[in-house]
Amino acid sequence: MGLLRVVTFLSAFLMFQIELVMAKLFLPNYGGSYLVWGACIVFFQAVLLGGYIFAHALLGRFGPSFYLKIHLWLLFVPFLFFPMRDAHLSFSSVSLPLVLDIFWRLTITIGPVFFVLSTMSLVTQSWLGGSLLKERHNPYGLYAVSNSGSFTALLTYPFVFEPYLTNTQQLQIWRVLYLVLVFGNLLAWKMIKTDAQKQKGAVPELEGTNLLTSKEQGLWGQSPSRKQILRWLVLGAAGVVMFLSVTNIITYEVAPVPLLWVVPLGIYLLAFILNFKKNPWCPSWIVRFIGPIIGLAAMLYFLSLKHFLPVLLVIALLCGFLFFICMYIQHQLIRSKPLSGVYMTFFYVMISLGGFLGGILTSWIIPLVSNTLIEYLAGLLLVALMIPQPSGRLSLWKLGLSVMLAGAAFFIWPSFVKGYHLWSFVLLWVGVWFSFLGLSSDKKFLSAVLTGIILATPSLESIWQNAVFIIKKRNYYGIYEVYDNKDGVRVLVHGTTLHGVEFVDQEKRRIPLGYYSPSSAIGSLLIADIFQAKRVGVVGLGTGTLSMYAKPACPIDYYELDADVKNLASQYFWYLAEAPGEVNVILGDARLSLKQAADGAYDLLIIDAFSGDSIPTHLVNKDVLKEYRRKLALRGGIVFHITNRYLNLEPVLAKMAEDSGAYVAVKDVGDEGVNMRSIWCILTWDDDRFLKLITGENWQPLEIVPGRQGRIWTDDYSTILPIINIGELELSLKSFKPFTW
């Protein structure tokens, strides 16, 4: 039994780690981390589903004894591809639509080995169930072991493997561990025999019947009903929708901090571990109060839009409610597991199919049909639909009172409460609790209220954010919002990141604002024209504010990844149209597009792609710096916009400067008039122009201490863990006074 646990744990660990490694390797080839991660996740879910279906079909037809022989041969098939062959991912262009291109390249690299690993959990559970071991009566415990392996890979990758190992070294270690896995399977095959007399994979009745009613026990000795199959499917989808949507909320609306995405996924896996272990654990109060929990979770989504509470507190609340909901989902799944081993693999196929459909819905469909993060509310609705119907009925007066309380909480409260106030928050939480406690007496009414909230979400977001949006646009890269504030300024926001501002007044439109004002580091640099620029290249368009510094003799070329940003900048802002010089917008990933530019074309390159969600590490490392220098004039300079609340890129750039022999300086200009605080860093190899920067423009030389800046980033190595600014996250929590009256 111990050997099967090791094999199950290691296979899940390897499967999950290769997901992380490959998805990271894909980022430099596409850019836009949200899109790449989303496409990769759905691919992995699709292959996992395929592996489950394959194992289920063959186990059901031939039984564990015969299938084990097939399984052992399958373990050697990946040697014809990866891991024995390198996963070559270097390419210069995307030949297919991005999602299909990712699917194709993953298929021809790690597709075979991932498929084999995806079957492992079902194989070992069926292996145990068909064996003569005393633990054969409850093979579901191995599913908890499998999720423990996934959970371990998730936690160790960003904190152990990524910070200390290059991508190449990670793949080498992975290969060795896969060989260990193959050896472990062969050893287990020799030591653990199956009972060949059992018919077509049937195993003894499973433990855990105390989780079911006598009526359910009678049912699950036979084939599952359509209703129960649908229940497995919906619950499987709900869990995936919930953890992906919480990730989206955290990275879009709360704090765009890389690595935070691992927390919701870890919670999702932890709920599986706790509910599928030998002695399942789920507090009874979660099941009893799931209705109010769903209501408070829905309210928290809108509350996060107001930014009243500290960032860390909002993240903790979102993850706390995610844990409760995932625990309920997995508890419902384990309650309804089939008692006969004949249907065990089918049970997992349905959960996997639900997860795949949930991933498609969250990562691909909703971003194209909705301008809000309604996938979170949709996940709550799926959970509500799966609540068993109580025997009692909801009285009319109780229904009316519950609906009134919900309406007051979601529609009226945000209009009156403009800032944090203790009693107003207590009143809100209590009102939502009792409202949804009443509604949970009848899931039809609970589901109807949640559906109404989903339909009203666009209006509710305007109410809670106290803003009238000119346009909201969502795509695979996130949500863009354009609105006019009370100061007569038009604003473009991407999640929590400000991309640009401009005066609405026609007489003031030509004044650069925000990070790019004349008094900012980049504005004053362009005005002083220390580099005597004849052409300027800018990575990242935003609203096109830097167009105001274009001249007839100095065109500006923008490199922009997202076509929607160009459309928003052209249709709702005036900088591009009223630029005093030539401005060109080149769509596509900057690293690929810049290769088309002539060598030495730019006297100044401005890299302005570091103030958003995940830092595009492929645009700030040793390898790309060489490419920048080829496009840079001999006496030119490269300016990086490093304004970021949660990441400090100065050590990264200092290390790049040390390695390349560049001079490096930084300039931080605070809020003043039309200027917003911004931090810019410049690298140049011209000592005369660098001297002018530090003497005439007040740029501060960045101290380079050999060995202090850490390991240099390359295409093969990067980690943001050492540069996370934890103090910024803690600041709002320290200044928060919860008992304000």
XYZ file of C-alpha atoms in Angstrom:
741
model
C 0.000 0.000 0.000
C 2.857 2.357 0.845
C 4.377 1.849 -2.590
C 1.080 2.713 -4.291
C 0.915 5.887 -2.203
C 4.420 6.863 -3.335
C 3.616 6.181 -7.002
C 0.337 8.117 -6.778
C 1.945 11.068 -4.976
C 4.934 11.276 -7.341
C 2.806 11.038 -10.496
C 0.547 13.878 -9.332
C 3.588 15.926 -8.303
C 5.204 15.472 -11.726
C 1.968 16.163 -13.579
C 1.354 19.414 -11.753
C 4.947 20.593 -11.871
C 5.220 20.094 -15.620
C 2.113 22.268 -15.961
C 3.886 25.089 -14.139
C 7.209 24.672 -15.940
C 5.714 24.537 -19.436
C 3.300 27.398 -18.886
C 6.211 29.560 -17.747
C 8.279 28.514 -20.767
C 5.436 29.606 -23.045
C 5.258 33.163 -21.665
C 8.201 34.594 -23.683
C 6.694 33.244 -26.897
C 3.302 34.881 -26.515
C 3.284 37.579 -23.813
C 0.138 38.335 -21.876
C 0.331 35.972 -18.940
C -3.419 35.768 -18.291
C -4.155 34.455 -21.779
C -1.292 31.967 -21.758
C -2.117 30.624 -18.308
C -5.808 30.311 -19.175
C -5.107 28.452 -22.421
C -2.617 26.124 -20.715
C -4.962 25.331 -17.835
C -7.763 24.328 -20.188
C -5.347 22.201 -22.232
C -4.229 20.340 -19.127
C -7.851 19.815 -18.081
C -8.658 18.479 -21.560
C -5.792 15.968 -21.473
C -6.678 15.003 -17.894
C -10.226 14.311 -19.036
C -8.924 12.255 -21.968
C -6.717 10.232 -19.634
C -9.618 9.566 -17.282
C -11.879 8.454 -20.131
C -9.165 6.175 -21.529
C -8.479 4.529 -18.165
C -12.178 4.250 -17.357
C -12.999 2.573 -20.677
C -10.180 0.015 -20.569
C -10.515 -0.752 -16.872
C -14.217 -1.346 -17.321
C -13.655 -3.625 -20.297
C -10.586 -5.607 -19.249
C -10.257 -5.123 -15.490
C -7.209 -4.034 -13.442
C -5.059 -7.123 -14.100
C -5.037 -6.802 -17.884
C -4.983 -2.995 -17.894
C -1.867 -2.920 -15.714
C 0.046 -4.554 -18.570
C -1.147 -1.812 -20.936
C -0.273 0.792 -18.314
C 3.305 -0.438 -17.970
C 3.823 -0.234 -21.729
C 2.308 3.265 -21.793
C 4.888 4.470 -19.272
C 7.598 4.029 -21.918
C 5.741 5.806 -24.764
C 6.761 9.333 -23.587
C 10.427 8.365 -24.072
C 9.834 8.863 -27.797
C 8.926 12.501 -27.080
C 9.489 14.506 -23.906
C 11.071 13.847 -21.357
C 13.850 12.116 -23.311
C 13.756 14.772 -26.025
C 14.079 18.479 -25.299
C 10.924 20.578 -25.334
C 11.953 23.035 -28.059
C 9.710 26.089 -27.736
C 11.714 28.732 -29.584
C 9.754 30.140 -32.494
C 9.420 33.534 -34.084
C 5.729 33.781 -34.877
C 2.346 32.325 -34.065
C 1.109 30.410 -37.097
C -2.353 29.607 -35.669
C -4.859 31.484 -33.522
C -3.152 31.796 -30.165
C -5.293 29.315 -28.226
C -4.982 26.681 -30.955
C -1.254 27.351 -31.279
C -0.760 26.736 -27.556
C -2.800 23.538 -27.774
C -0.738 22.291 -30.711
C 2.653 23.063 -29.202
C 1.721 21.528 -25.852
C 0.428 18.436 -27.639
C 3.662 17.797 -29.526
C 5.894 18.490 -26.521
C 4.415 17.208 -23.254
C 1.070 15.870 -24.517
C 2.056 12.144 -24.381
C 3.706 12.231 -20.961
C 0.940 14.334 -19.471
C -1.635 11.893 -20.840
C 0.139 8.968 -19.196
C 0.417 10.816 -15.880
C -3.267 11.768 -16.034
C -4.276 8.093 -15.940
C -2.121 7.270 -12.925
C -4.560 8.138 -10.121
C -7.327 6.006 -11.587
C -4.876 3.172 -12.259
C -3.544 3.057 -8.706
C -7.017 3.272 -7.168
C -8.281 0.446 -9.380
C -5.045 -1.430 -8.693
C -5.657 -1.155 -4.949
C -9.351 -1.987 -5.271
C -8.581 -5.114 -7.294
C -5.746 -6.250 -5.022
C -5.725 -8.490 -1.987
C -4.484 -5.719 0.323
C -6.580 -4.964 3.388
C -6.964 -1.298 2.282
C -8.731 -2.374 -0.944
C -12.158 -1.565 0.528
C -11.556 2.203 0.310
C -9.316 3.114 -2.659
C -10.658 6.697 -2.612
C -7.945 7.515 -0.080
C -5.427 7.442 -2.920
C -7.296 10.345 -4.542
C -6.428 12.426 -1.476
C -2.799 11.291 -1.861
C -2.904 12.377 -5.512
C -4.172 15.829 -4.582
C -1.482 16.036 -1.898
C 1.114 15.522 -4.633
C -0.450 18.276 -6.723
C -0.607 20.554 -3.668
C 3.077 19.929 -2.882
C 4.104 20.730 -6.458
C 2.069 23.928 -6.342
C 3.689 25.179 -3.142
C 7.265 24.098 -3.832
C 7.546 25.384 -7.378
C 7.455 29.175 -6.738
C 9.327 28.944 -3.423
C 11.891 26.192 -4.038
C 12.327 25.210 -7.683
C 11.820 28.536 -9.490
C 14.049 30.741 -7.261
C 17.047 28.389 -7.265
C 16.944 26.497 -10.557
C 16.912 27.471 -14.204
C 14.172 26.129 -16.456
C 16.705 23.716 -17.969
C 17.716 22.393 -14.553
C 14.067 21.986 -13.562
C 13.419 19.856 -16.645
C 16.489 17.729 -15.941
C 15.301 17.009 -12.407
C 11.838 16.262 -13.771
C 13.287 13.666 -16.153
C 15.083 11.908 -13.302
C 11.921 11.814 -11.202
C 9.958 10.386 -14.118
C 12.462 7.542 -14.370
C 11.987 6.971 -10.626
C 8.228 6.848 -11.237
C 8.609 4.233 -13.968
C 10.814 2.120 -11.691
C 8.269 2.489 -8.865
C 5.480 1.213 -11.118
C 7.534 -1.805 -12.187
C 8.384 -2.580 -8.563
C 4.736 -2.268 -7.529
C 3.720 -4.585 -10.369
C 6.061 -7.224 -8.997
C 4.967 -6.786 -5.373
C 1.215 -6.023 -5.539
C -0.871 -8.555 -7.395
C -4.505 -8.141 -8.382
C -7.234 -10.724 -7.949
C -7.662 -11.903 -11.529
C -10.890 -13.648 -10.615
C -12.767 -10.425 -10.199
C -14.949 -9.587 -13.167
C -14.069 -6.588 -15.302
C -12.633 -4.384 -12.594
C -15.316 -4.966 -9.976
C -14.033 -4.434 -6.469
C -15.556 -5.075 -3.060
C -18.102 -2.664 -1.656
C -16.402 0.528 -0.529
C -16.212 1.983 2.940
C -17.910 5.175 3.884
C -21.547 4.042 3.728
C -22.251 6.084 6.849
C -22.111 9.161 4.605
C -25.241 8.041 2.744
C -28.861 7.467 3.614
C -30.265 3.961 3.353
C -32.084 5.005 0.185
C -28.853 6.250 -1.357
C -27.007 3.102 -0.294
C -29.513 0.988 -2.160
C -29.129 3.179 -5.242
C -25.338 3.200 -5.406
C -24.947 -0.512 -5.426
C -26.341 -0.169 -8.954
C -25.736 2.142 -11.903
C -25.901 5.924 -11.263
C -28.953 7.868 -12.374
C -28.834 10.737 -14.832
C -29.605 13.137 -12.006
C -26.608 11.974 -10.005
C -24.318 12.061 -13.031
C -25.422 15.659 -13.650
C -24.687 16.415 -10.010
C -21.112 15.147 -10.327
C -20.703 17.175 -13.493
C -22.004 20.452 -12.031
C -20.102 20.116 -8.764
C -16.895 19.403 -10.711
C -17.464 22.537 -12.792
C -18.367 24.672 -9.768
C -15.071 24.001 -7.990
C -12.962 24.975 -10.999
C -15.075 28.061 -11.744
C -14.722 29.210 -8.140
C -10.945 28.935 -7.820
C -10.293 30.468 -11.257
C -12.715 33.335 -10.632
C -11.223 34.141 -7.224
C -7.821 34.264 -8.927
C -9.249 36.734 -11.442
C -10.730 38.959 -8.739
C -7.475 39.063 -6.781
C -5.334 39.876 -9.830
C -7.812 42.317 -11.411
C -9.551 44.138 -8.591
C -7.571 43.692 -5.376
C -3.798 43.402 -5.762
C -1.996 42.541 -8.991
C 0.691 40.550 -7.209
C 2.239 37.617 -9.066
C 2.258 34.343 -7.102
C -1.108 35.122 -5.483
C -2.748 32.922 -8.090
C -1.313 29.841 -6.353
C -3.367 30.489 -3.212
C -6.869 29.844 -4.679
C -5.636 26.745 -6.506
C -4.011 25.501 -3.317
C -7.284 25.962 -1.435
C -9.132 24.013 -4.127
C -6.693 21.096 -3.811
C -6.718 21.244 -0.001
C -10.505 20.824 0.027
C -10.115 17.677 -2.088
C -7.474 16.308 0.288
C -9.577 16.868 3.416
C -12.744 15.361 1.973
C -11.272 12.398 0.087
C -8.871 11.161 2.754
C -9.560 7.920 4.620
C -11.583 9.748 7.259
C -13.251 12.643 5.416
C -13.445 15.947 7.274
C -15.843 18.827 6.670
C -17.310 20.924 9.514
C -21.062 20.423 9.732
C -21.714 24.154 10.066
C -20.402 24.734 6.520
C -23.098 22.418 5.178
C -25.766 23.883 7.457
C -25.030 27.527 6.594
C -23.979 27.223 2.952
C -26.794 29.607 1.913
C -25.543 32.567 4.017
C -21.946 31.710 3.055
C -22.895 32.045 -0.622
C -24.635 35.371 0.084
C -21.680 36.836 1.983
C -19.308 35.646 -0.753
C -21.438 37.430 -3.382
C -21.496 40.594 -1.291
C -17.722 40.449 -0.822
C -17.265 40.547 -4.598
C -18.959 43.957 -4.790
C -17.367 45.148 -1.547
C -13.920 44.554 -3.052
C -14.771 47.144 -5.737
C -14.966 49.929 -3.155
C -11.411 49.394 -1.838
C -12.489 50.257 1.729
C -10.715 47.380 3.377
C -6.966 46.597 3.455
C -5.711 44.536 0.532
C -4.526 41.640 2.699
C -7.863 41.538 4.541
C -9.847 41.380 1.292
C -7.571 38.615 -0.018
C -7.979 36.693 3.245
C -11.779 37.020 3.109
C -11.962 35.956 -0.538
C -9.775 32.923 0.130
C -11.655 32.106 3.334
C -15.015 31.994 1.567
C -13.441 30.035 -1.287
C -12.290 27.447 1.247
C -15.773 27.113 2.745
C -17.398 26.753 -0.663
C -14.806 24.273 -1.978
C -15.182 22.232 1.205
C -18.936 22.104 0.627
C -18.473 21.098 -3.035
C -16.044 18.276 -2.247
C -18.182 17.152 0.684
C -21.152 16.817 -1.651
C -19.007 14.852 -4.093
C -17.724 12.395 -1.490
C -21.259 11.955 -0.133
C -22.440 10.882 -3.544
C -19.507 8.643 -4.483
C -20.544 5.265 -5.929
C -20.408 2.387 -3.494
C -19.431 -0.074 -6.181
C -15.922 0.110 -7.623
C -17.355 -0.553 -11.070
C -18.452 3.082 -11.224
C -15.470 4.647 -9.423
C -13.591 5.562 -12.594
C -16.782 6.896 -14.185
C -17.237 9.088 -11.093
C -13.820 10.662 -11.710
C -14.510 11.064 -15.431
C -17.594 13.140 -14.643
C -15.729 15.311 -12.123
C -12.963 15.866 -14.674
C -15.444 16.646 -17.453
C -17.130 19.180 -15.179
C -13.755 20.764 -14.379
C -12.894 20.987 -18.065
C -16.222 22.649 -18.884
C -15.771 25.006 -15.933
C -12.330 25.980 -17.211
C -13.675 26.617 -20.714
C -16.480 28.748 -19.293
C -14.212 30.809 -17.043
C -11.106 31.204 -19.180
C -12.493 31.336 -22.718
C -16.231 32.026 -22.931
C -17.085 34.552 -20.207
C -14.204 36.945 -21.067
C -15.715 37.262 -24.550
C -19.377 37.680 -23.569
C -19.170 39.729 -20.357
C -17.431 42.942 -19.336
C -17.534 41.974 -15.650
C -16.143 39.153 -13.540
C -19.501 37.390 -13.387
C -17.815 33.982 -13.469
C -17.454 34.334 -9.682
C -21.172 34.867 -9.225
C -21.866 32.136 -11.796
C -19.816 29.717 -9.695
C -21.878 30.617 -6.624
C -25.044 29.985 -8.639
C -23.805 26.514 -9.641
C -23.219 25.703 -5.972
C -26.675 26.998 -5.025
C -28.291 24.783 -7.645
C -26.670 21.737 -6.022
C -27.997 22.409 -2.495
C -30.373 19.582 -1.514
C -33.956 20.791 -1.218
C -35.080 20.927 2.463
C -38.298 19.198 3.426
C -39.892 22.465 4.619
C -41.192 25.318 2.493
C -40.331 29.032 2.548
C -43.262 31.122 3.739
C -44.338 34.140 1.706
C -43.542 36.705 4.413
C -40.104 35.174 4.994
C -39.409 35.230 1.272
C -40.460 38.879 1.012
C -38.315 39.900 3.981
C -35.283 38.010 2.624
C -35.585 39.603 -0.816
C -35.978 43.078 0.729
C -32.870 42.610 2.861
C -30.887 41.391 -0.160
C -32.069 44.351 -2.259
C -31.131 46.821 0.480
C -27.676 45.264 0.900
C -26.756 45.081 -2.789
C -28.548 48.129 -4.238
C -29.094 50.694 -1.457
C -26.219 50.284 1.022
C -23.402 51.275 -1.414
C -25.223 54.493 -2.350
C -25.216 55.738 1.252
C -21.911 54.406 2.562
C -19.011 56.292 0.978
C -16.279 55.228 3.387
C -15.477 52.634 6.023
C -17.736 52.752 9.061
C -17.913 49.881 11.554
C -21.645 49.795 12.215
C -22.533 50.161 8.554
C -20.377 47.113 7.819
C -21.912 45.150 10.694
C -25.368 46.043 9.410
C -24.420 44.922 5.895
C -23.036 41.550 6.987
C -25.952 40.831 9.319
C -28.497 41.821 6.673
C -26.920 39.587 4.022
C -26.571 36.693 6.478
C -30.237 36.641 7.485
C -31.405 37.358 3.952
C -29.642 34.340 2.478
C -30.368 32.211 5.545
C -34.026 32.659 4.690
C -33.527 32.138 0.959
C -31.586 28.903 1.555
C -34.833 27.351 2.788
C -35.746 26.979 -0.878
C -32.927 26.692 -3.402
C -35.230 27.847 -6.219
C -35.562 31.282 -4.617
C -31.880 31.355 -3.654
C -30.917 30.578 -7.251
C -33.411 33.145 -8.570
C -31.928 35.924 -6.391
C -28.375 35.032 -7.465
C -29.490 35.037 -11.104
C -30.980 38.514 -10.598
C -27.707 39.744 -9.079
C -25.757 38.345 -12.045
C -28.049 40.075 -14.547
C -27.800 43.344 -12.612
C -24.016 43.153 -12.153
C -23.145 45.874 -14.740
C -25.453 48.329 -12.961
C -24.382 47.152 -9.519
C -20.702 47.697 -10.335
C -21.421 51.311 -11.296
C -23.286 51.792 -8.017
C -20.600 50.205 -5.869
C -17.742 51.969 -7.687
C -19.646 55.278 -7.828
C -18.632 55.740 -11.464
C -20.400 56.026 -14.802
C -18.358 54.109 -17.342
C -18.069 55.375 -20.886
C -17.051 51.872 -21.887
C -15.973 48.640 -20.244
C -14.110 46.197 -22.432
C -13.009 42.726 -21.435
C -10.800 40.339 -23.346
C -8.308 37.613 -22.495
C -5.875 40.196 -21.123
C -8.277 41.645 -18.558
C -10.912 44.358 -18.129
C -10.446 47.900 -19.395
C -12.579 50.739 -18.003
C -12.879 54.242 -19.417
C -14.647 56.947 -17.402
C -14.542 60.691 -16.662
C -13.789 61.683 -13.072
C -15.048 64.743 -11.179
C -11.913 66.742 -12.114
C -12.750 66.663 -15.821
C -10.152 64.001 -16.568
C -10.753 60.907 -18.684
C -9.199 57.766 -17.227
C -8.211 54.365 -18.658
C -7.913 51.655 -16.001
C -6.934 48.011 -16.387
C -7.935 46.203 -13.195
C -6.182 48.224 -10.492
C -3.617 49.661 -12.916
C -3.948 53.173 -14.307
C -2.941 53.155 -17.984
C -3.387 56.842 -18.760
C -5.364 60.044 -18.162
C -6.278 63.037 -20.325
C -8.188 66.296 -19.877
C -11.671 66.246 -21.408
C -11.520 70.002 -22.023
C -10.502 70.562 -25.658
C -8.110 73.387 -24.748
C -6.200 71.152 -22.301
C -6.160 67.891 -24.260
C -2.601 68.342 -25.486
C -1.167 68.508 -21.946
C 0.467 65.178 -21.024
C -0.792 63.969 -17.645
C -0.115 61.290 -15.066
C 3.093 59.276 -15.268
C 4.105 61.132 -18.453
C 3.680 64.806 -17.538
C 6.394 67.345 -18.452
C 7.671 67.217 -14.858
C 7.883 63.427 -14.767
C 11.189 61.650 -15.294
C 10.321 60.533 -18.824
C 8.647 63.824 -19.753
C 11.585 65.986 -18.694
C 13.998 63.562 -20.403
C 12.172 63.866 -23.739
C 11.937 67.642 -23.445
C 15.653 68.018 -22.611
C 16.462 65.719 -25.558
C 19.759 64.666 -24.021
C 19.963 61.713 -26.416
C 19.224 63.939 -29.449
C 16.636 61.397 -30.524
C 15.746 61.052 -34.184
C 13.381 58.130 -33.473
C 11.869 56.780 -30.242
C 10.493 53.292 -29.636
C 7.923 52.665 -26.890
C 6.804 49.254 -25.644
C 3.265 49.664 -24.284
C 0.694 52.104 -25.652
C -1.732 52.913 -22.822
C -3.581 56.060 -23.879
C -0.667 57.176 -26.063
C 0.314 60.075 -23.801
C 3.944 60.092 -24.961
C 2.685 61.011 -28.445
C 2.655 64.603 -27.244
C 6.470 64.507 -27.251
C 6.700 63.424 -30.902
C 8.265 65.887 -33.310
C 8.306 66.170 -37.104
C 11.977 65.183 -36.958
C 11.473 62.528 -34.246
C 8.694 59.971 -34.852
C 7.500 57.615 -32.095
C 6.853 53.912 -32.712
C 4.568 52.157 -30.233
C 4.710 48.381 -29.795
C 1.414 47.160 -28.319
C 0.337 43.572 -27.634
C -3.423 44.130 -27.296
C -5.374 45.465 -30.275
C -8.186 46.590 -27.945
C -5.815 49.038 -26.242
C -5.136 50.670 -29.598
C -8.873 50.941 -30.278
C -9.573 52.479 -26.865
C -6.699 54.959 -27.189
C -7.877 55.975 -30.672
C -11.614 56.219 -29.982
C -11.813 57.651 -26.457
C -8.597 59.669 -26.105
C -7.031 62.363 -28.286
C -3.269 62.040 -27.782
C -2.667 59.909 -30.874
C -4.797 62.089 -33.141
C -3.331 65.404 -31.972
C 0.334 64.376 -31.767
C 2.665 67.094 -33.136
C 4.742 64.496 -34.991
C 4.498 61.108 -36.637
C 3.182 58.268 -34.450
C 3.031 54.605 -35.468
C 1.335 51.764 -33.578
C 2.714 48.279 -34.259
C 0.559 45.440 -32.920
C 2.025 42.207 -31.575
C 4.396 41.061 -28.877
C 7.149 43.686 -28.665
C 9.975 41.209 -28.550
C 8.880 39.629 -31.825
C 7.888 42.912 -33.486
C 11.144 44.664 -32.612
C 13.038 42.095 -34.663
C 11.519 43.682 -37.762
C 13.029 47.087 -36.930
C 16.380 48.101 -38.411
C 19.451 47.720 -36.224
C 20.369 51.003 -34.551
C 16.944 52.460 -35.413
C 16.211 54.053 -32.027
C 18.084 56.639 -30.013
C 15.750 55.973 -27.099
C 13.803 52.823 -26.229
C 11.081 53.187 -23.581
C 9.913 49.936 -21.989
C 6.574 50.701 -20.351
C 5.092 47.264 -19.631
C 5.764 46.759 -15.929
C 2.888 48.378 -14.063
C 0.274 45.704 -14.607
C -0.516 42.209 -13.304
C 2.306 39.775 -13.987
C 5.649 41.235 -14.940
C 6.538 40.198 -18.524
C 9.909 38.790 -17.525
C 10.795 38.115 -21.162
C 10.968 41.916 -21.648
C 13.410 42.568 -18.823
C 16.306 40.109 -18.751
C 19.845 39.607 -19.974
C 18.867 37.974 -23.277
C 16.321 40.566 -24.354
C 18.729 43.373 -23.382
C 21.046 42.151 -26.132
C 18.167 42.419 -28.602
C 17.319 45.932 -27.381
C 20.934 47.023 -27.856
C 20.929 45.818 -31.460
C 18.008 48.148 -32.162
C 19.580 50.992 -30.194
C 21.825 53.680 -31.658
C 25.409 53.649 -30.458
C 24.928 56.462 -27.939
C 21.304 55.644 -27.091
C 19.539 54.728 -23.856
C 16.870 52.326 -22.630
C 14.305 53.651 -20.141
C 12.180 51.297 -18.022
C 8.964 52.402 -16.316
C 9.106 50.545 -12.991
C 6.293 52.201 -11.032
C 4.741 49.332 -9.106
C 3.151 49.087 -5.676
C 4.086 45.484 -5.074
C 7.307 44.797 -6.985
C 10.723 46.469 -6.872
C 12.512 46.034 -10.197
C 15.566 48.112 -9.306
C 17.712 45.091 -8.272
C 16.824 43.318 -11.526
C 17.887 46.281 -13.664
C 20.989 46.901 -11.553
C 22.091 43.316 -12.171
C 21.455 43.704 -15.916
C 23.522 46.904 -15.918
C 26.350 45.207 -14.013
C 26.397 42.298 -16.446
C 26.303 44.451 -19.593
C 28.648 47.186 -18.387
C 25.942 49.864 -18.535
C 25.495 52.967 -16.451
C 22.200 52.873 -14.562
C 20.196 55.621 -12.843
C 16.713 56.011 -11.411
C 14.381 59.001 -10.990
C 11.354 59.088 -8.704
C 9.035 62.103 -9.055
C 6.119 62.430 -6.624
C 2.584 63.751 -7.051
C 2.650 67.376 -8.105
C 0.020 69.188 -10.154
C -0.768 67.162 -13.267
C 2.024 64.701 -12.433
C 1.397 61.379 -10.719
C 4.179 59.677 -8.836
C 6.233 57.521 -11.172
C 9.599 55.770 -11.065
C 11.779 55.391 -14.158
C 15.130 53.664 -14.583
C 17.594 54.234 -17.438
C 20.468 52.179 -18.838
C 23.037 53.721 -21.158
C 26.555 52.894 -22.264
C 27.509 56.512 -23.040
C 29.370 58.152 -20.150
C 28.888 61.719 -21.427
C 25.108 61.459 -21.670
C 24.920 59.622 -18.361
C 26.814 62.495 -16.720
C 24.262 64.961 -18.140
C 21.425 62.870 -16.702
C 22.761 62.902 -13.148
C 23.974 66.505 -13.160
C 21.363 68.296 -15.226
C 18.235 66.126 -14.859
C 18.629 64.925 -11.259
C 18.699 61.206 -12.060
C 20.171 59.231 -9.163
C 22.875 56.652 -9.969
C 21.768 53.206 -8.862
C 24.357 51.615 -6.624
C 25.683 48.342 -7.979
C 27.122 46.061 -5.312
C 28.557 42.870 -6.864
C 26.619 39.846 -5.625
C 23.935 41.833 -3.778
C 21.447 42.069 -6.640
C 21.025 38.311 -6.793
C 20.946 36.119 -9.865
C 20.523 37.800 -13.235
C 17.286 37.133 -15.110
C 17.557 35.341 -18.453
C 15.158 33.568 -20.785
C 16.045 30.446 -18.809
C 15.717 31.913 -15.317
C 13.509 34.445 -13.545
C 11.754 34.676 -10.206
C 9.784 37.548 -8.753
C 9.854 36.198 -5.178
C 12.868 38.289 -4.019
C 11.462 41.546 -5.434
C 7.957 41.381 -3.935
C 7.350 44.422 -1.759
C 5.601 42.832 1.220
C 5.740 46.133 3.087
C 3.345 47.732 0.621
C 0.821 44.975 1.235
C 1.230 45.329 4.995
C 0.949 49.125 4.952
C -2.809 49.321 4.411
C -3.368 46.682 7.082
C -1.266 48.539 9.646
C -3.089 51.820 9.039
C -6.533 50.197 9.122
C -8.609 51.013 12.217
C -11.443 48.466 12.298
C -13.294 50.028 15.231
C -13.883 53.404 13.597
C -17.265 54.660 14.761
